[in-house]
């Protein structure tokens, strides 16, 4: 961790492509733990009269480096041109564009997806997201899996603790309410870790000051479901600071919420909030783990599992995602895109998909 912090300090005020690219990437790989770096990364590789800034062949990584403040979208188009010129067996799995202060990581297994964005200043906390540069076993995915499974274990503790507080825990109404309550709590925990709620640990502070968590959560859920302009102007300060959450996640006011014991409060405050950073979870992995936690039948069957991102896209891309992405790209190039984009958004919102595996 100290090595990463020192790396950030060394490079936070630099950004000259021609003079610093090679030093920057050698320094980064060594900081991440690579040995014999000059045998792993190669600079200025010529392809049809052009020069690729850097490639890491073992990891199938192509790097296009720009000076600080340059357009990384244009850099990505340039990198794709280079990649298209490479022989098939040397084409990139990953294309990285960077201006020294920002890394944009494009997964060429899903080229239409937006890139993962990693800021230099955040590397001390997020360096594992670049570990795939030196680890053929893809440390990034392993890390996401580890974090997501830890999150699943926390949710299971919350689920079990709350379930014991219901009067009729095996009734359909109670189970449905418990599932909705867990989803809401996890959203709040994730929102405060990722900045969706703005102020850091805003949810923890609210729970910490609650006299009766059950009643205070009912109030909070109502506030989260109310647009700012429609709220009570005399609302308490600790509730005013929460943003409006659309999408009807908090719309059902009839869900059954049990009483919270001091132990459950402590679990939420210390282990689920202060003691865990939800921003590092993989939505794909955690989604399956979370569903398993909320499904008693699945839990009784034993084990938590997930479907890899690659296998998911093998199914959904040809079924509908490729077509939708193509339509989106066409709209972006149209002179009528301001009118077409809202219609496309409404179309996406109206689509329904049936997953037989969880039916």
CSV table of C-alpha atoms in Angstrom, one decimal:
chain,number,residue,atom,x,y,z
A,1,UNK,CA,0.0,0.0,0.0
A,2,UNK,CA,2.8,2.4,0.8
A,3,UNK,CA,4.4,1.7,-2.6
A,4,UNK,CA,1.1,2.7,-4.3
A,5,UNK,CA,0.8,5.9,-2.3
A,6,UNK,CA,4.4,6.8,-3.2
A,7,UNK,CA,3.7,6.1,-6.9
A,8,UNK,CA,0.7,8.4,-6.8
A,9,UNK,CA,2.8,11.2,-5.2
A,10,UNK,CA,5.5,10.8,-7.8
A,11,UNK,CA,3.1,11.1,-10.7
A,12,UNK,CA,0.2,13.4,-9.6
A,13,UNK,CA,1.7,16.4,-11.2
A,14,UNK,CA,3.2,14.8,-14.3
A,15,UNK,CA,1.7,14.1,-17.7
A,16,UNK,CA,4.1,14.5,-20.7
A,17,UNK,CA,3.5,11.8,-23.2
A,18,UNK,CA,6.7,11.9,-25.3
A,19,UNK,CA,9.1,12.1,-22.4
A,20,UNK,CA,7.4,10.2,-19.5
A,21,UNK,CA,5.3,7.4,-21.0
A,22,UNK,CA,7.9,4.6,-20.7
A,23,UNK,CA,9.1,5.6,-17.2
A,24,UNK,CA,5.5,5.9,-16.0
A,25,UNK,CA,4.5,2.4,-17.1
A,26,UNK,CA,7.7,0.7,-16.0
A,27,UNK,CA,7.2,2.4,-12.6
A,28,UNK,CA,3.6,1.3,-12.4
A,29,UNK,CA,4.3,-2.3,-13.2
A,30,UNK,CA,7.1,-2.5,-10.7
A,31,UNK,CA,4.9,-0.8,-8.1
A,32,UNK,CA,2.2,-3.5,-8.7
A,33,UNK,CA,4.8,-6.2,-8.1
A,34,UNK,CA,6.0,-7.2,-11.5
A,35,UNK,CA,9.5,-8.6,-11.9
A,36,UNK,CA,11.7,-8.3,-15.0
A,37,UNK,CA,9.4,-5.5,-16.2
A,38,UNK,CA,11.4,-4.9,-19.5
A,39,UNK,CA,10.7,-8.5,-20.5
A,40,UNK,CA,6.9,-8.0,-20.0
A,41,UNK,CA,6.2,-4.6,-21.6
A,42,UNK,CA,7.3,-3.4,-25.0
A,43,UNK,CA,7.2,0.2,-26.2
A,44,UNK,CA,6.9,1.8,-29.6
A,45,UNK,CA,6.0,-1.4,-31.5
A,46,UNK,CA,5.7,-0.6,-35.2
A,47,UNK,CA,2.6,-1.6,-37.1
A,48,UNK,CA,2.1,-0.5,-40.7
A,49,UNK,CA,4.2,2.6,-40.2
A,50,UNK,CA,2.5,3.6,-36.9
A,51,UNK,CA,3.8,3.0,-33.4
A,52,UNK,CA,1.9,1.5,-30.5
A,53,UNK,CA,2.8,3.3,-27.3
A,54,UNK,CA,3.0,0.0,-25.3
A,55,UNK,CA,1.9,-3.6,-25.3
A,56,UNK,CA,2.0,-6.3,-22.6
A,57,UNK,CA,1.8,-9.5,-24.8
A,58,UNK,CA,1.3,-12.0,-22.0
A,59,UNK,CA,-1.8,-10.1,-20.7
A,60,UNK,CA,-3.0,-9.1,-24.2
A,61,UNK,CA,-2.9,-5.5,-23.2
A,62,UNK,CA,-2.5,-2.6,-25.6
A,63,UNK,CA,-1.8,0.9,-24.2
A,64,UNK,CA,-2.4,4.2,-25.8
A,65,UNK,CA,-0.9,7.0,-23.7
A,66,UNK,CA,-1.6,10.7,-23.9
A,67,UNK,CA,-0.5,13.8,-22.2
A,68,UNK,CA,-2.5,15.1,-19.3
A,69,UNK,CA,-5.9,16.5,-20.3
A,70,UNK,CA,-6.0,14.9,-23.7
A,71,UNK,CA,-9.1,13.3,-25.1
A,72,UNK,CA,-9.1,9.6,-24.1
A,73,UNK,CA,-12.1,8.8,-26.4
A,74,UNK,CA,-10.0,9.8,-29.4
A,75,UNK,CA,-7.1,7.8,-27.9
A,76,UNK,CA,-9.4,4.7,-27.8
A,77,UNK,CA,-10.3,5.1,-31.4
A,78,UNK,CA,-6.6,5.3,-32.3
A,79,UNK,CA,-5.9,2.2,-30.2
A,80,UNK,CA,-8.6,0.2,-31.9
A,81,UNK,CA,-7.1,1.1,-35.2
A,82,UNK,CA,-3.8,-0.3,-34.1
A,83,UNK,CA,-5.5,-3.4,-32.6
A,84,UNK,CA,-7.3,-4.1,-35.9
A,85,UNK,CA,-4.0,-4.2,-37.7
A,86,UNK,CA,-2.5,-6.8,-35.4
A,87,UNK,CA,-2.6,-10.5,-36.4
A,88,UNK,CA,-5.6,-12.4,-34.9
A,89,UNK,CA,-3.5,-14.3,-32.3
A,90,UNK,CA,-2.0,-11.0,-31.0
A,91,UNK,CA,-5.2,-9.0,-30.7
A,92,UNK,CA,-5.9,-7.3,-27.4
A,93,UNK,CA,-8.2,-8.5,-24.6
A,94,UNK,CA,-7.7,-5.1,-22.9
A,95,UNK,CA,-7.1,-1.7,-24.3
A,96,UNK,CA,-6.0,1.0,-21.8
A,97,UNK,CA,-6.0,4.7,-22.6
A,98,UNK,CA,-4.4,7.0,-20.1
A,99,UNK,CA,-3.4,10.6,-19.6
A,100,UNK,CA,-1.3,9.8,-16.5
A,101,UNK,CA,-4.1,11.0,-14.1
A,102,UNK,CA,-6.9,8.7,-15.4
A,103,UNK,CA,-6.9,5.1,-16.7
A,104,UNK,CA,-9.8,3.9,-19.0
A,105,UNK,CA,-9.9,0.2,-19.3
A,106,UNK,CA,-11.8,-1.3,-22.2
A,107,UNK,CA,-12.7,-5.0,-22.2
A,108,UNK,CA,-12.6,-6.1,-25.8
A,109,UNK,CA,-14.7,-9.1,-24.9
A,110,UNK,CA,-17.5,-6.5,-24.5
A,111,UNK,CA,-16.3,-3.6,-26.7
A,112,UNK,CA,-19.6,-1.8,-26.7
A,113,UNK,CA,-19.6,-1.5,-22.9
A,114,UNK,CA,-18.3,1.7,-21.3
A,115,UNK,CA,-14.8,1.5,-20.0
A,116,UNK,CA,-13.9,1.1,-16.3
A,117,UNK,CA,-12.4,4.4,-15.1
A,118,UNK,CA,-9.7,4.4,-12.5
A,119,UNK,CA,-8.2,7.7,-11.2
A,120,UNK,CA,-4.6,7.9,-10.2
A,121,UNK,CA,-5.6,9.5,-6.9
A,122,UNK,CA,-7.7,6.5,-6.1
A,123,UNK,CA,-5.1,3.9,-6.7
A,124,UNK,CA,-4.2,3.3,-3.0
A,125,UNK,CA,-7.7,1.9,-2.6
A,126,UNK,CA,-8.3,0.5,-6.1
A,127,UNK,CA,-4.9,-0.7,-7.3
A,128,UNK,CA,-6.3,-4.3,-7.4
A,129,UNK,CA,-8.3,-3.3,-10.5
A,130,UNK,CA,-5.0,-3.0,-12.4
A,131,UNK,CA,-3.5,-6.2,-11.1
A,132,UNK,CA,-4.5,-8.0,-14.3
A,133,UNK,CA,-1.6,-6.2,-15.9
A,134,UNK,CA,0.8,-8.5,-14.2
A,135,UNK,CA,-1.3,-11.5,-13.1
A,136,UNK,CA,-2.4,-14.0,-15.8
A,137,UNK,CA,-5.1,-15.3,-13.4
A,138,UNK,CA,-6.9,-11.9,-13.4
A,139,UNK,CA,-6.4,-10.7,-9.9
A,140,UNK,CA,-9.1,-8.1,-10.5
A,141,UNK,CA,-11.9,-10.6,-10.9
A,142,UNK,CA,-10.6,-12.7,-8.0
A,143,UNK,CA,-10.7,-9.6,-5.8
A,144,UNK,CA,-14.2,-8.7,-6.9
A,145,UNK,CA,-15.3,-12.2,-6.1
A,146,UNK,CA,-13.7,-12.1,-2.7
A,147,UNK,CA,-15.3,-8.8,-1.8
A,148,UNK,CA,-18.7,-9.8,-3.2
A,149,UNK,CA,-18.7,-13.0,-1.2
A,150,UNK,CA,-17.9,-11.0,2.0
A,151,UNK,CA,-20.8,-8.7,1.2
A,152,UNK,CA,-23.0,-11.8,0.7
A,153,UNK,CA,-22.0,-13.1,4.2
A,154,UNK,CA,-22.9,-9.7,5.7
A,155,UNK,CA,-26.3,-9.7,4.0
A,156,UNK,CA,-26.9,-13.2,5.3
A,157,UNK,CA,-26.2,-12.1,8.9
A,158,UNK,CA,-28.6,-9.2,8.5
A,159,UNK,CA,-31.2,-11.4,6.9
A,160,UNK,CA,-31.0,-14.0,9.7
A,161,UNK,CA,-31.0,-11.4,12.4
A,162,UNK,CA,-34.0,-9.6,11.0
A,163,UNK,CA,-35.9,-12.8,10.3
A,164,UNK,CA,-35.8,-13.8,13.9
A,165,UNK,CA,-37.6,-10.5,14.8
A,166,UNK,CA,-40.7,-11.2,12.7
A,167,UNK,CA,-43.8,-12.5,14.5
A,168,UNK,CA,-44.6,-15.0,11.7
A,169,UNK,CA,-41.2,-15.4,9.9
A,170,UNK,CA,-42.4,-18.2,7.6
A,171,UNK,CA,-45.4,-16.4,6.2
A,172,UNK,CA,-45.3,-15.3,2.6
A,173,UNK,CA,-46.0,-11.7,3.6
A,174,UNK,CA,-43.1,-11.6,6.1
A,175,UNK,CA,-40.7,-13.3,3.7
A,176,UNK,CA,-41.5,-10.9,0.9
A,177,UNK,CA,-41.2,-7.9,3.3
A,178,UNK,CA,-37.9,-9.2,4.7
A,179,UNK,CA,-36.5,-9.5,1.1
A,180,UNK,CA,-37.5,-6.0,0.3
A,181,UNK,CA,-36.1,-4.7,3.5
A,182,UNK,CA,-32.8,-6.3,2.9
A,183,UNK,CA,-32.7,-4.9,-0.7
A,184,UNK,CA,-33.3,-1.4,0.7
A,185,UNK,CA,-30.7,-1.7,3.4
A,186,UNK,CA,-28.1,-3.0,1.0
A,187,UNK,CA,-28.9,-0.1,-1.4
A,188,UNK,CA,-28.4,2.4,1.4
A,189,UNK,CA,-25.1,0.8,2.4
A,190,UNK,CA,-23.9,0.7,-1.2
A,191,UNK,CA,-25.1,4.3,-1.9
A,192,UNK,CA,-23.1,5.8,1.0
A,193,UNK,CA,-20.0,3.9,0.0
A,194,UNK,CA,-20.1,5.0,-3.7
A,195,UNK,CA,-21.1,8.6,-3.1
A,196,UNK,CA,-24.7,8.2,-4.4
A,197,UNK,CA,-25.9,9.7,-1.1
A,198,UNK,CA,-23.2,12.5,-1.4
A,199,UNK,CA,-22.0,12.9,2.2
A,200,UNK,CA,-19.8,10.0,3.4
A,201,UNK,CA,-21.4,7.6,5.8
A,202,UNK,CA,-24.7,9.5,5.8
A,203,UNK,CA,-26.7,6.4,6.3
A,204,UNK,CA,-24.5,5.2,9.2
A,205,UNK,CA,-24.8,8.6,10.9
A,206,UNK,CA,-28.6,8.5,10.6
A,207,UNK,CA,-28.8,5.0,12.1
A,208,UNK,CA,-26.4,6.0,14.8
A,209,UNK,CA,-28.6,8.8,15.9
A,210,UNK,CA,-31.9,6.8,15.6
A,211,UNK,CA,-33.9,6.4,18.9
A,212,UNK,CA,-36.1,3.8,17.3
A,213,UNK,CA,-34.6,2.3,14.2
A,214,UNK,CA,-37.8,0.7,13.0
A,215,UNK,CA,-39.7,4.0,13.0
A,216,UNK,CA,-36.8,6.0,11.8
A,217,UNK,CA,-36.3,3.7,8.8
A,218,UNK,CA,-40.0,4.0,7.9
A,219,UNK,CA,-39.5,7.8,7.8
A,220,UNK,CA,-36.3,7.5,5.8
A,221,UNK,CA,-37.8,5.2,3.2
A,222,UNK,CA,-40.7,7.7,2.8
A,223,UNK,CA,-38.2,10.5,2.3
A,224,UNK,CA,-36.1,8.6,-0.2
A,225,UNK,CA,-39.3,8.0,-2.2
A,226,UNK,CA,-40.3,11.6,-2.3
A,227,UNK,CA,-39.0,14.2,-4.8
A,228,UNK,CA,-37.2,17.1,-3.1
A,229,UNK,CA,-39.7,19.7,-4.2
A,230,UNK,CA,-42.6,17.6,-2.8
A,231,UNK,CA,-41.1,17.1,0.7
A,232,UNK,CA,-42.3,18.6,3.9
A,233,UNK,CA,-40.5,22.0,4.2
A,234,UNK,CA,-40.2,21.4,8.0
A,235,UNK,CA,-38.4,18.1,7.5
A,236,UNK,CA,-35.7,17.3,10.1
A,237,UNK,CA,-32.2,18.3,9.0
A,238,UNK,CA,-30.9,14.7,9.2
A,239,UNK,CA,-33.6,13.7,6.6
A,240,UNK,CA,-33.3,16.7,4.3
A,241,UNK,CA,-29.8,15.8,3.2
A,242,UNK,CA,-30.9,12.5,1.6
A,243,UNK,CA,-31.5,12.6,-2.1
A,244,UNK,CA,-34.6,11.4,-4.0
A,245,UNK,CA,-34.3,7.8,-5.2
A,246,UNK,CA,-36.5,7.1,-8.3
A,247,UNK,CA,-37.4,3.7,-9.6
A,248,UNK,CA,-39.9,2.8,-6.9
A,249,UNK,CA,-37.4,0.9,-4.7
A,250,UNK,CA,-38.9,2.6,-1.7
A,251,UNK,CA,-42.4,3.0,-2.9
A,252,UNK,CA,-44.1,0.1,-1.1
A,253,UNK,CA,-45.1,1.6,2.3
A,254,UNK,CA,-46.9,-1.5,3.4
A,255,UNK,CA,-43.9,-3.8,3.8
A,256,UNK,CA,-43.6,-5.3,7.3
A,257,UNK,CA,-40.6,-4.0,9.2
A,258,UNK,CA,-39.8,-5.7,12.5
A,259,UNK,CA,-38.2,-4.2,15.6
A,260,UNK,CA,-34.4,-3.8,15.6
A,261,UNK,CA,-32.4,-5.2,18.5
A,262,UNK,CA,-29.2,-3.4,19.8
A,263,UNK,CA,-27.3,-6.3,18.2
A,264,UNK,CA,-28.8,-5.7,14.8
A,265,UNK,CA,-28.1,-2.0,15.1
A,266,UNK,CA,-24.5,-2.8,15.9
A,267,UNK,CA,-24.3,-5.2,13.0
A,268,UNK,CA,-25.5,-2.5,10.6
A,269,UNK,CA,-23.3,0.3,12.1
A,270,UNK,CA,-20.0,-1.5,12.6
A,271,UNK,CA,-19.8,-4.5,10.3
A,272,UNK,CA,-22.0,-3.5,7.4
A,273,UNK,CA,-21.2,0.2,7.3
A,274,UNK,CA,-18.0,1.3,9.1
A,275,UNK,CA,-16.3,-2.1,8.6
A,276,UNK,CA,-17.0,-2.7,4.9
A,277,UNK,CA,-16.6,-0.8,1.6
A,278,UNK,CA,-19.4,-1.7,-0.7
A,279,UNK,CA,-18.0,0.2,-3.7
A,280,UNK,CA,-15.6,-2.7,-4.6
A,281,UNK,CA,-18.3,-5.4,-5.2
A,282,UNK,CA,-19.0,-6.7,-8.6
A,283,UNK,CA,-22.8,-6.2,-9.4
A,284,UNK,CA,-22.7,-9.3,-11.5
A,285,UNK,CA,-21.2,-11.6,-8.9
A,286,UNK,CA,-22.9,-10.0,-5.9
A,287,UNK,CA,-26.3,-10.1,-7.7
A,288,UNK,CA,-26.2,-13.9,-7.8
A,289,UNK,CA,-24.9,-14.1,-4.2
A,290,UNK,CA,-27.5,-11.7,-3.0
A,291,UNK,CA,-30.3,-13.6,-4.7
A,292,UNK,CA,-29.0,-16.8,-3.1
A,293,UNK,CA,-29.1,-15.2,0.3
A,294,UNK,CA,-32.7,-14.0,-0.1
A,295,UNK,CA,-34.0,-17.4,-1.5
A,296,UNK,CA,-34.4,-19.9,1.4
A,297,UNK,CA,-34.7,-22.8,-1.1
A,298,UNK,CA,-31.4,-21.9,-2.7
A,299,UNK,CA,-29.7,-21.4,0.7
A,300,UNK,CA,-30.9,-24.8,1.9
A,301,UNK,CA,-29.4,-26.4,-1.3
A,302,UNK,CA,-26.1,-25.1,0.0
A,303,UNK,CA,-23.3,-23.0,-1.5
A,304,UNK,CA,-23.2,-19.6,-3.2
A,305,UNK,CA,-22.3,-19.5,-6.8
A,306,UNK,CA,-22.4,-17.0,-9.7
A,307,UNK,CA,-22.3,-17.0,-13.5
A,308,UNK,CA,-19.2,-15.4,-15.0
A,309,UNK,CA,-19.6,-12.1,-16.9
A,310,UNK,CA,-18.2,-13.8,-20.0
A,311,UNK,CA,-20.9,-16.6,-19.9
A,312,UNK,CA,-23.6,-14.1,-19.3
A,313,UNK,CA,-22.7,-12.1,-22.4
A,314,UNK,CA,-22.5,-15.3,-24.5
A,315,UNK,CA,-26.3,-15.5,-23.8
A,316,UNK,CA,-27.6,-12.0,-23.7
A,317,UNK,CA,-25.5,-10.4,-26.4
A,318,UNK,CA,-26.9,-12.3,-29.4
A,319,UNK,CA,-30.4,-12.5,-27.8
A,320,UNK,CA,-31.0,-8.8,-27.5
A,321,UNK,CA,-28.0,-6.7,-26.3
A,322,UNK,CA,-26.1,-6.6,-29.7
A,323,UNK,CA,-29.2,-5.3,-31.4
A,324,UNK,CA,-29.9,-2.6,-28.7
A,325,UNK,CA,-26.2,-1.5,-28.7
A,326,UNK,CA,-26.4,-1.2,-32.5
A,327,UNK,CA,-29.5,0.9,-32.3
A,328,UNK,CA,-27.9,3.1,-29.6
A,329,UNK,CA,-24.8,3.7,-31.8
A,330,UNK,CA,-27.0,4.6,-34.7
A,331,UNK,CA,-28.9,7.2,-32.6
A,332,UNK,CA,-25.7,8.7,-31.3
A,333,UNK,CA,-24.7,9.5,-34.9
A,334,UNK,CA,-28.1,10.9,-35.9
A,335,UNK,CA,-28.8,14.6,-36.2
A,336,UNK,CA,-32.1,13.9,-34.4
A,337,UNK,CA,-30.5,12.2,-31.4
A,338,UNK,CA,-32.0,14.7,-28.9
A,339,UNK,CA,-35.5,13.5,-29.8
A,340,UNK,CA,-34.5,9.9,-30.4
A,341,UNK,CA,-32.7,9.3,-27.1
A,342,UNK,CA,-35.7,9.9,-24.8
A,343,UNK,CA,-37.7,7.5,-27.0
A,344,UNK,CA,-35.0,4.9,-26.8
A,345,UNK,CA,-34.8,5.3,-23.0
A,346,UNK,CA,-38.5,4.7,-22.8
A,347,UNK,CA,-38.1,1.6,-25.0
A,348,UNK,CA,-35.4,0.3,-22.7
A,349,UNK,CA,-37.6,0.9,-19.6
A,350,UNK,CA,-40.5,-1.0,-21.2
A,351,UNK,CA,-38.5,-4.2,-22.0
A,352,UNK,CA,-39.1,-7.3,-19.9
A,353,UNK,CA,-36.9,-10.4,-19.8
A,354,UNK,CA,-37.7,-13.8,-18.4
A,355,UNK,CA,-34.9,-15.6,-16.6
A,356,UNK,CA,-36.1,-19.2,-16.4
A,357,UNK,CA,-33.3,-20.2,-13.9
A,358,UNK,CA,-34.9,-18.1,-11.1
A,359,UNK,CA,-38.6,-18.5,-12.1
